[in-house]
CSV table of N, CA, C and O in Angstrom, one decimal:
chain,number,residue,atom,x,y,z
A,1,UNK,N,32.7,-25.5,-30.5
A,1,UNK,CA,31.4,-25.0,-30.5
A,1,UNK,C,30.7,-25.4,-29.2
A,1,UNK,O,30.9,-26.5,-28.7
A,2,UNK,N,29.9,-24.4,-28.7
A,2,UNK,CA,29.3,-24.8,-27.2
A,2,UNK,C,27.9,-25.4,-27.6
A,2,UNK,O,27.6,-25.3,-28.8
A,3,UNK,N,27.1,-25.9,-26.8
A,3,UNK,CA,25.9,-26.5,-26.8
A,3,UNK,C,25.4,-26.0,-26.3
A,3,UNK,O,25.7,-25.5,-25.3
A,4,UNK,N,23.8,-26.0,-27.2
A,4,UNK,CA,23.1,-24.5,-27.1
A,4,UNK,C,22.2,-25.0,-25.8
A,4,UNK,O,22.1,-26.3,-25.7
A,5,UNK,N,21.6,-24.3,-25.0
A,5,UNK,CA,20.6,-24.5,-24.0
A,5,UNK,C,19.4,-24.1,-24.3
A,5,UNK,O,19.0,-23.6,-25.4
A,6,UNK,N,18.2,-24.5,-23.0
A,6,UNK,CA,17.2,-23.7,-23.3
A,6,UNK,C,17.4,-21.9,-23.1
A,6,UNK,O,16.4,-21.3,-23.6
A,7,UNK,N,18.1,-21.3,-22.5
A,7,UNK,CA,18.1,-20.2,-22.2
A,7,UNK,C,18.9,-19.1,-23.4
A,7,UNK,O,18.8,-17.9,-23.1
A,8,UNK,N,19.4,-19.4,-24.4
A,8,UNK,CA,19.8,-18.6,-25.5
A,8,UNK,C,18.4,-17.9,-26.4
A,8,UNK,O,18.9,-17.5,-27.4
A,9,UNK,N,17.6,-17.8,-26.4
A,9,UNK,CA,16.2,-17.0,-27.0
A,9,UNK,C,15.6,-16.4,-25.8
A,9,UNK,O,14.5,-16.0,-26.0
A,10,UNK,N,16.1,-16.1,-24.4
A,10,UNK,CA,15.5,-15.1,-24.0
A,10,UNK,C,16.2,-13.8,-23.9
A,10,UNK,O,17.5,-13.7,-23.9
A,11,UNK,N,15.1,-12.7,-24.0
A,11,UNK,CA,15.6,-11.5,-24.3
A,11,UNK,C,14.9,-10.4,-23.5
A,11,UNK,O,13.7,-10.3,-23.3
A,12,UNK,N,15.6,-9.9,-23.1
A,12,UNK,CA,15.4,-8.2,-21.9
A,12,UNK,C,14.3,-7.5,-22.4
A,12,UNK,O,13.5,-7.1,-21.6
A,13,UNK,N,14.0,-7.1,-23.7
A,13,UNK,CA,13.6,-6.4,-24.1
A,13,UNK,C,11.9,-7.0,-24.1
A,13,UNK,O,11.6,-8.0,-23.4
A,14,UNK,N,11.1,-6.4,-24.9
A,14,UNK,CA,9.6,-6.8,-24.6
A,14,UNK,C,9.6,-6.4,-26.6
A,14,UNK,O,10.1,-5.5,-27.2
A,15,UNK,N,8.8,-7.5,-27.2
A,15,UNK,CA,8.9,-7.7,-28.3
A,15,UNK,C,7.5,-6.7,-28.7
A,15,UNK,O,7.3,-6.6,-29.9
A,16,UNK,N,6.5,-6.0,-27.9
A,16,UNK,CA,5.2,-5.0,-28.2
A,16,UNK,C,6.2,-3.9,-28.2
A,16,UNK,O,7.3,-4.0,-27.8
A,17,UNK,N,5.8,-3.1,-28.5
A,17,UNK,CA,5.9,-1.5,-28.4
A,17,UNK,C,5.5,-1.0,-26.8
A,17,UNK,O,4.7,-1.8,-26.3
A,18,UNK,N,5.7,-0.3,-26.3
A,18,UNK,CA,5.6,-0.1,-24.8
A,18,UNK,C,4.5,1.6,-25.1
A,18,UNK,O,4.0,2.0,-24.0
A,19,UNK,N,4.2,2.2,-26.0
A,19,UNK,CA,2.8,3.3,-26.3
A,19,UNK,C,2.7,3.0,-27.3
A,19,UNK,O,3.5,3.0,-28.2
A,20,UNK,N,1.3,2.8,-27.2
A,20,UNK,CA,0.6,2.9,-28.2
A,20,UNK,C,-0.5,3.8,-28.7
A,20,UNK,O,-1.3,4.0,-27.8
A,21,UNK,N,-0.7,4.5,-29.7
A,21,UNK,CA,-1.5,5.6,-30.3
A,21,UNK,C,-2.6,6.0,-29.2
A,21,UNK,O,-2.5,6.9,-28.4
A,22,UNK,N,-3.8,5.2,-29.4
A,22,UNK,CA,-5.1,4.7,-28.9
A,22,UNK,C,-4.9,4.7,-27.7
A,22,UNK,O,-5.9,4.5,-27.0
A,23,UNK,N,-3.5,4.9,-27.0
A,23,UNK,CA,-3.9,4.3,-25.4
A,23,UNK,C,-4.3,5.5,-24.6
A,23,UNK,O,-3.5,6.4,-24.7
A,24,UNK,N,-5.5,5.6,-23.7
A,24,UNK,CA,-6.2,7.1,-23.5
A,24,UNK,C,-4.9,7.1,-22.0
A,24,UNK,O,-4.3,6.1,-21.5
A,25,UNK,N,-4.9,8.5,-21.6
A,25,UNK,CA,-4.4,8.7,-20.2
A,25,UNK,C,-4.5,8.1,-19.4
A,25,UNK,O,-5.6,8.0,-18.9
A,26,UNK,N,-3.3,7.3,-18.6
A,26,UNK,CA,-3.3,6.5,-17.5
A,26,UNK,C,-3.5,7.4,-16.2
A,26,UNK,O,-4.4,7.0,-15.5
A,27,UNK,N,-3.0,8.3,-15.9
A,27,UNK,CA,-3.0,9.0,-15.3
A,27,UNK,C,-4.6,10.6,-15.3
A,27,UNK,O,-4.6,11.8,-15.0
A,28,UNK,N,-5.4,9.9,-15.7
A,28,UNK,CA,-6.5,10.7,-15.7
A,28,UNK,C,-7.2,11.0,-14.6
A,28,UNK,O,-7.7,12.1,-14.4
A,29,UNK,N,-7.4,10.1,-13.9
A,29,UNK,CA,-8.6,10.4,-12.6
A,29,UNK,C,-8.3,10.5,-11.3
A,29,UNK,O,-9.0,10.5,-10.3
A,30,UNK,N,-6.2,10.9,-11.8
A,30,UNK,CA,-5.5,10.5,-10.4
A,30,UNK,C,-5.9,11.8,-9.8
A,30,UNK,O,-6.1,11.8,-8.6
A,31,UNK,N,-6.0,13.0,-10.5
A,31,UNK,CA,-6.5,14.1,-9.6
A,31,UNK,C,-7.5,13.8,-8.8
A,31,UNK,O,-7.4,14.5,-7.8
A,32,UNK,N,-8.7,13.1,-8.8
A,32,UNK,CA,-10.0,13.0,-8.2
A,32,UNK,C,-9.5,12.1,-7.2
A,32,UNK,O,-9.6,12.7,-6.1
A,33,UNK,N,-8.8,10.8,-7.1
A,33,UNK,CA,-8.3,9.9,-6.2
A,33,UNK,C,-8.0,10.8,-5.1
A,33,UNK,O,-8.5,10.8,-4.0
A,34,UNK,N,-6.7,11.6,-5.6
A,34,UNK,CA,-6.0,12.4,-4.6
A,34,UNK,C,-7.2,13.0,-3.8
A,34,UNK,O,-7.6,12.5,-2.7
A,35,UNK,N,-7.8,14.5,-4.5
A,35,UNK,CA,-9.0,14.7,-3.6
A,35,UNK,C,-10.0,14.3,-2.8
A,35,UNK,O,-10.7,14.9,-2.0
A,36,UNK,N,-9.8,12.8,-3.3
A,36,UNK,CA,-10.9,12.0,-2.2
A,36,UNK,C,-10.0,12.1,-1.4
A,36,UNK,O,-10.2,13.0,-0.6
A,37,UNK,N,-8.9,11.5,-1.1
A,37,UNK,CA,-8.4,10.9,-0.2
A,37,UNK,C,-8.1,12.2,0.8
A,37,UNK,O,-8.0,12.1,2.0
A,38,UNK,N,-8.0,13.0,0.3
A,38,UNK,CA,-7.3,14.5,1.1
A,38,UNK,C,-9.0,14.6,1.9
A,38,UNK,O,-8.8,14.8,3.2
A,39,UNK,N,-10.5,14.5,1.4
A,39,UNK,CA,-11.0,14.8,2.0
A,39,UNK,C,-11.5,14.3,3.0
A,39,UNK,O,-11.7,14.9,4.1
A,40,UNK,N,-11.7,12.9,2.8
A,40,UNK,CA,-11.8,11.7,3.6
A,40,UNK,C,-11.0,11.6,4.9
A,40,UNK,O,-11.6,11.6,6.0
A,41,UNK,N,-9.1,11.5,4.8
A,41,UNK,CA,-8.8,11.9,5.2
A,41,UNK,C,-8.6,13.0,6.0
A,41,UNK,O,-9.4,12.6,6.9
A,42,UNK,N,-8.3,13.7,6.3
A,42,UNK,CA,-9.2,15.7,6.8
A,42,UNK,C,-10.5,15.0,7.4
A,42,UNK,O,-10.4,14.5,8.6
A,43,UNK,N,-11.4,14.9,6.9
A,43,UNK,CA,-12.6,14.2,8.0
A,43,UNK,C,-12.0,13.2,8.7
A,43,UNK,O,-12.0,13.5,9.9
A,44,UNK,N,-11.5,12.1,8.6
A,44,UNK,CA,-11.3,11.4,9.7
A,44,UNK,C,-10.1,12.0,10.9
A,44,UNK,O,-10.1,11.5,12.0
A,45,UNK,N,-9.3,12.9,10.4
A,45,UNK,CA,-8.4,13.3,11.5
A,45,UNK,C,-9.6,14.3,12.3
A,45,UNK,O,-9.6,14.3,13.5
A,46,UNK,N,-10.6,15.1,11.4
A,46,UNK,CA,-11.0,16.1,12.7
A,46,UNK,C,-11.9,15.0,13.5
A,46,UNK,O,-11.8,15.0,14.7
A,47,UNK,N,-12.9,13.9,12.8
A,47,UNK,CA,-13.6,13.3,14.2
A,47,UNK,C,-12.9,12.5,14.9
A,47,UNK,O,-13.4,11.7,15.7
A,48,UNK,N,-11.6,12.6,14.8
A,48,UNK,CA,-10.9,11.7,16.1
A,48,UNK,C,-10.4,12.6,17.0
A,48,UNK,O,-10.2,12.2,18.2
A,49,UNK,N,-9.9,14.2,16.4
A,49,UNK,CA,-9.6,15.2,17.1
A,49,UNK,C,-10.8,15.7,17.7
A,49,UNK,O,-10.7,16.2,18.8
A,50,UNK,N,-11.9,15.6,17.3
A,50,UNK,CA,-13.3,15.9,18.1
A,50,UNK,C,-13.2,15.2,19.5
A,50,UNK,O,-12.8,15.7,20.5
A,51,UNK,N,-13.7,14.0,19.3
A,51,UNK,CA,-13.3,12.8,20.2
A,51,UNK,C,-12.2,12.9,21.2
A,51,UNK,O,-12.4,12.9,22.4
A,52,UNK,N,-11.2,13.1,20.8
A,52,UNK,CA,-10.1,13.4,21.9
A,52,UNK,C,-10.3,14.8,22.8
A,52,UNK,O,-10.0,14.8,24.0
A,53,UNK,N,-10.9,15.8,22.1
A,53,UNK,CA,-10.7,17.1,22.5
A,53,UNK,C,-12.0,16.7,23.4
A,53,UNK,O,-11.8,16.8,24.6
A,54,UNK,N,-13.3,16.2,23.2
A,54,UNK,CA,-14.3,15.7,24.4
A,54,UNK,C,-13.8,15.0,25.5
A,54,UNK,O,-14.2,15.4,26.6
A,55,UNK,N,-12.8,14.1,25.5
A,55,UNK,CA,-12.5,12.7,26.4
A,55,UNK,C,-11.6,14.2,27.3
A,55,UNK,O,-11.8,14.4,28.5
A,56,UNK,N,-10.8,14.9,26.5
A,56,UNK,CA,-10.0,15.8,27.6
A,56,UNK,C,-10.7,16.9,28.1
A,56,UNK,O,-10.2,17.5,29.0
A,57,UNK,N,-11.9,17.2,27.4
A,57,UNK,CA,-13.1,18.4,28.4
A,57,UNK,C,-13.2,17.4,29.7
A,57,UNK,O,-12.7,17.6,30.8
A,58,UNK,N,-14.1,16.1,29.3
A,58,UNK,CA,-14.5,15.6,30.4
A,58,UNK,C,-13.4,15.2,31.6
A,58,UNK,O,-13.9,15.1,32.7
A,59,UNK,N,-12.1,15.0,31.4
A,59,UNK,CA,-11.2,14.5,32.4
A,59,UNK,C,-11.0,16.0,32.8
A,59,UNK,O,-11.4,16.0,34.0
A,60,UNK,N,-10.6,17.3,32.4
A,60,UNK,CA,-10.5,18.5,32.8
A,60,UNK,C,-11.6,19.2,34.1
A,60,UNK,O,-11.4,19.7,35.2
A,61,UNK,N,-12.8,18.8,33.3
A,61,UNK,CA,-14.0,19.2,34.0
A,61,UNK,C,-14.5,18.1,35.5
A,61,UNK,O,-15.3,18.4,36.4
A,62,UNK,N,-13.7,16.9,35.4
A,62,UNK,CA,-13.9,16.0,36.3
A,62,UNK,C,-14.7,14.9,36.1
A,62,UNK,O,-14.7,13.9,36.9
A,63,UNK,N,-15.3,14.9,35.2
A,63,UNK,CA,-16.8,13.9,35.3
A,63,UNK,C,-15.9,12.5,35.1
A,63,UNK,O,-16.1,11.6,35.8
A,64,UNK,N,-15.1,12.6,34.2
A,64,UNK,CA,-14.5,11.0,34.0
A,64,UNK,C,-12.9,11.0,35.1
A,64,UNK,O,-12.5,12.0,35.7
A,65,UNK,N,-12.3,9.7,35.1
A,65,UNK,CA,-11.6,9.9,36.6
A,65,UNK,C,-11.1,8.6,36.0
A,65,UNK,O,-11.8,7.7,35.7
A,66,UNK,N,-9.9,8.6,35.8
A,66,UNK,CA,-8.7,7.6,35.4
A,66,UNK,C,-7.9,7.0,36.4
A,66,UNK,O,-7.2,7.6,37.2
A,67,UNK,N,-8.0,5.8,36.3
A,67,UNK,CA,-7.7,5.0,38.0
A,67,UNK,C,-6.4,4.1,37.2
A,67,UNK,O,-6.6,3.5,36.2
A,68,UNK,N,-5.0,4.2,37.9
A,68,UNK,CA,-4.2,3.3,37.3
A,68,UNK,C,-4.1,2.3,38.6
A,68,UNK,O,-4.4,2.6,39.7
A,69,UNK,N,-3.7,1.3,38.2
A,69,UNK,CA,-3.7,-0.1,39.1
A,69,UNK,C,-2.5,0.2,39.7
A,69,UNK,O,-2.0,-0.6,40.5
């Protein structure tokens, strides 16, 4: 007969039920998340493409003048 340790009563499994009745949609407000993020998103790429598309009017047009050392 071997000698029992502490490690013979653990077990893989999870002793609760993993759904339960009552439990409302986890996945409910993920549509709205998404849409923020798409719009938020979308606005921050056009004001940095704004921004860029200015910085290269002005180097185009001459006003600004880029000096490398």
């Amino acid at each position: 007969m071997r000698a029992r340790d502490d490690f013979d009563d653990l077990r893989a499994e999870r002793d609760m039920p993993t759904h339960y009745r009552n439990e409302p949609n986890r996945h409910a407000g993920l549509w709205k998340q998404i849409a923020i993020g798409i719009v938020v998103g979308y606005s921050v790429l056009g004001v940095i493409s704004a921004v860029a598309w200015m910085i290269i009017a002005r180097v185009m047009l001459g006003d600004l003048s880029i000096t490398l050392p």
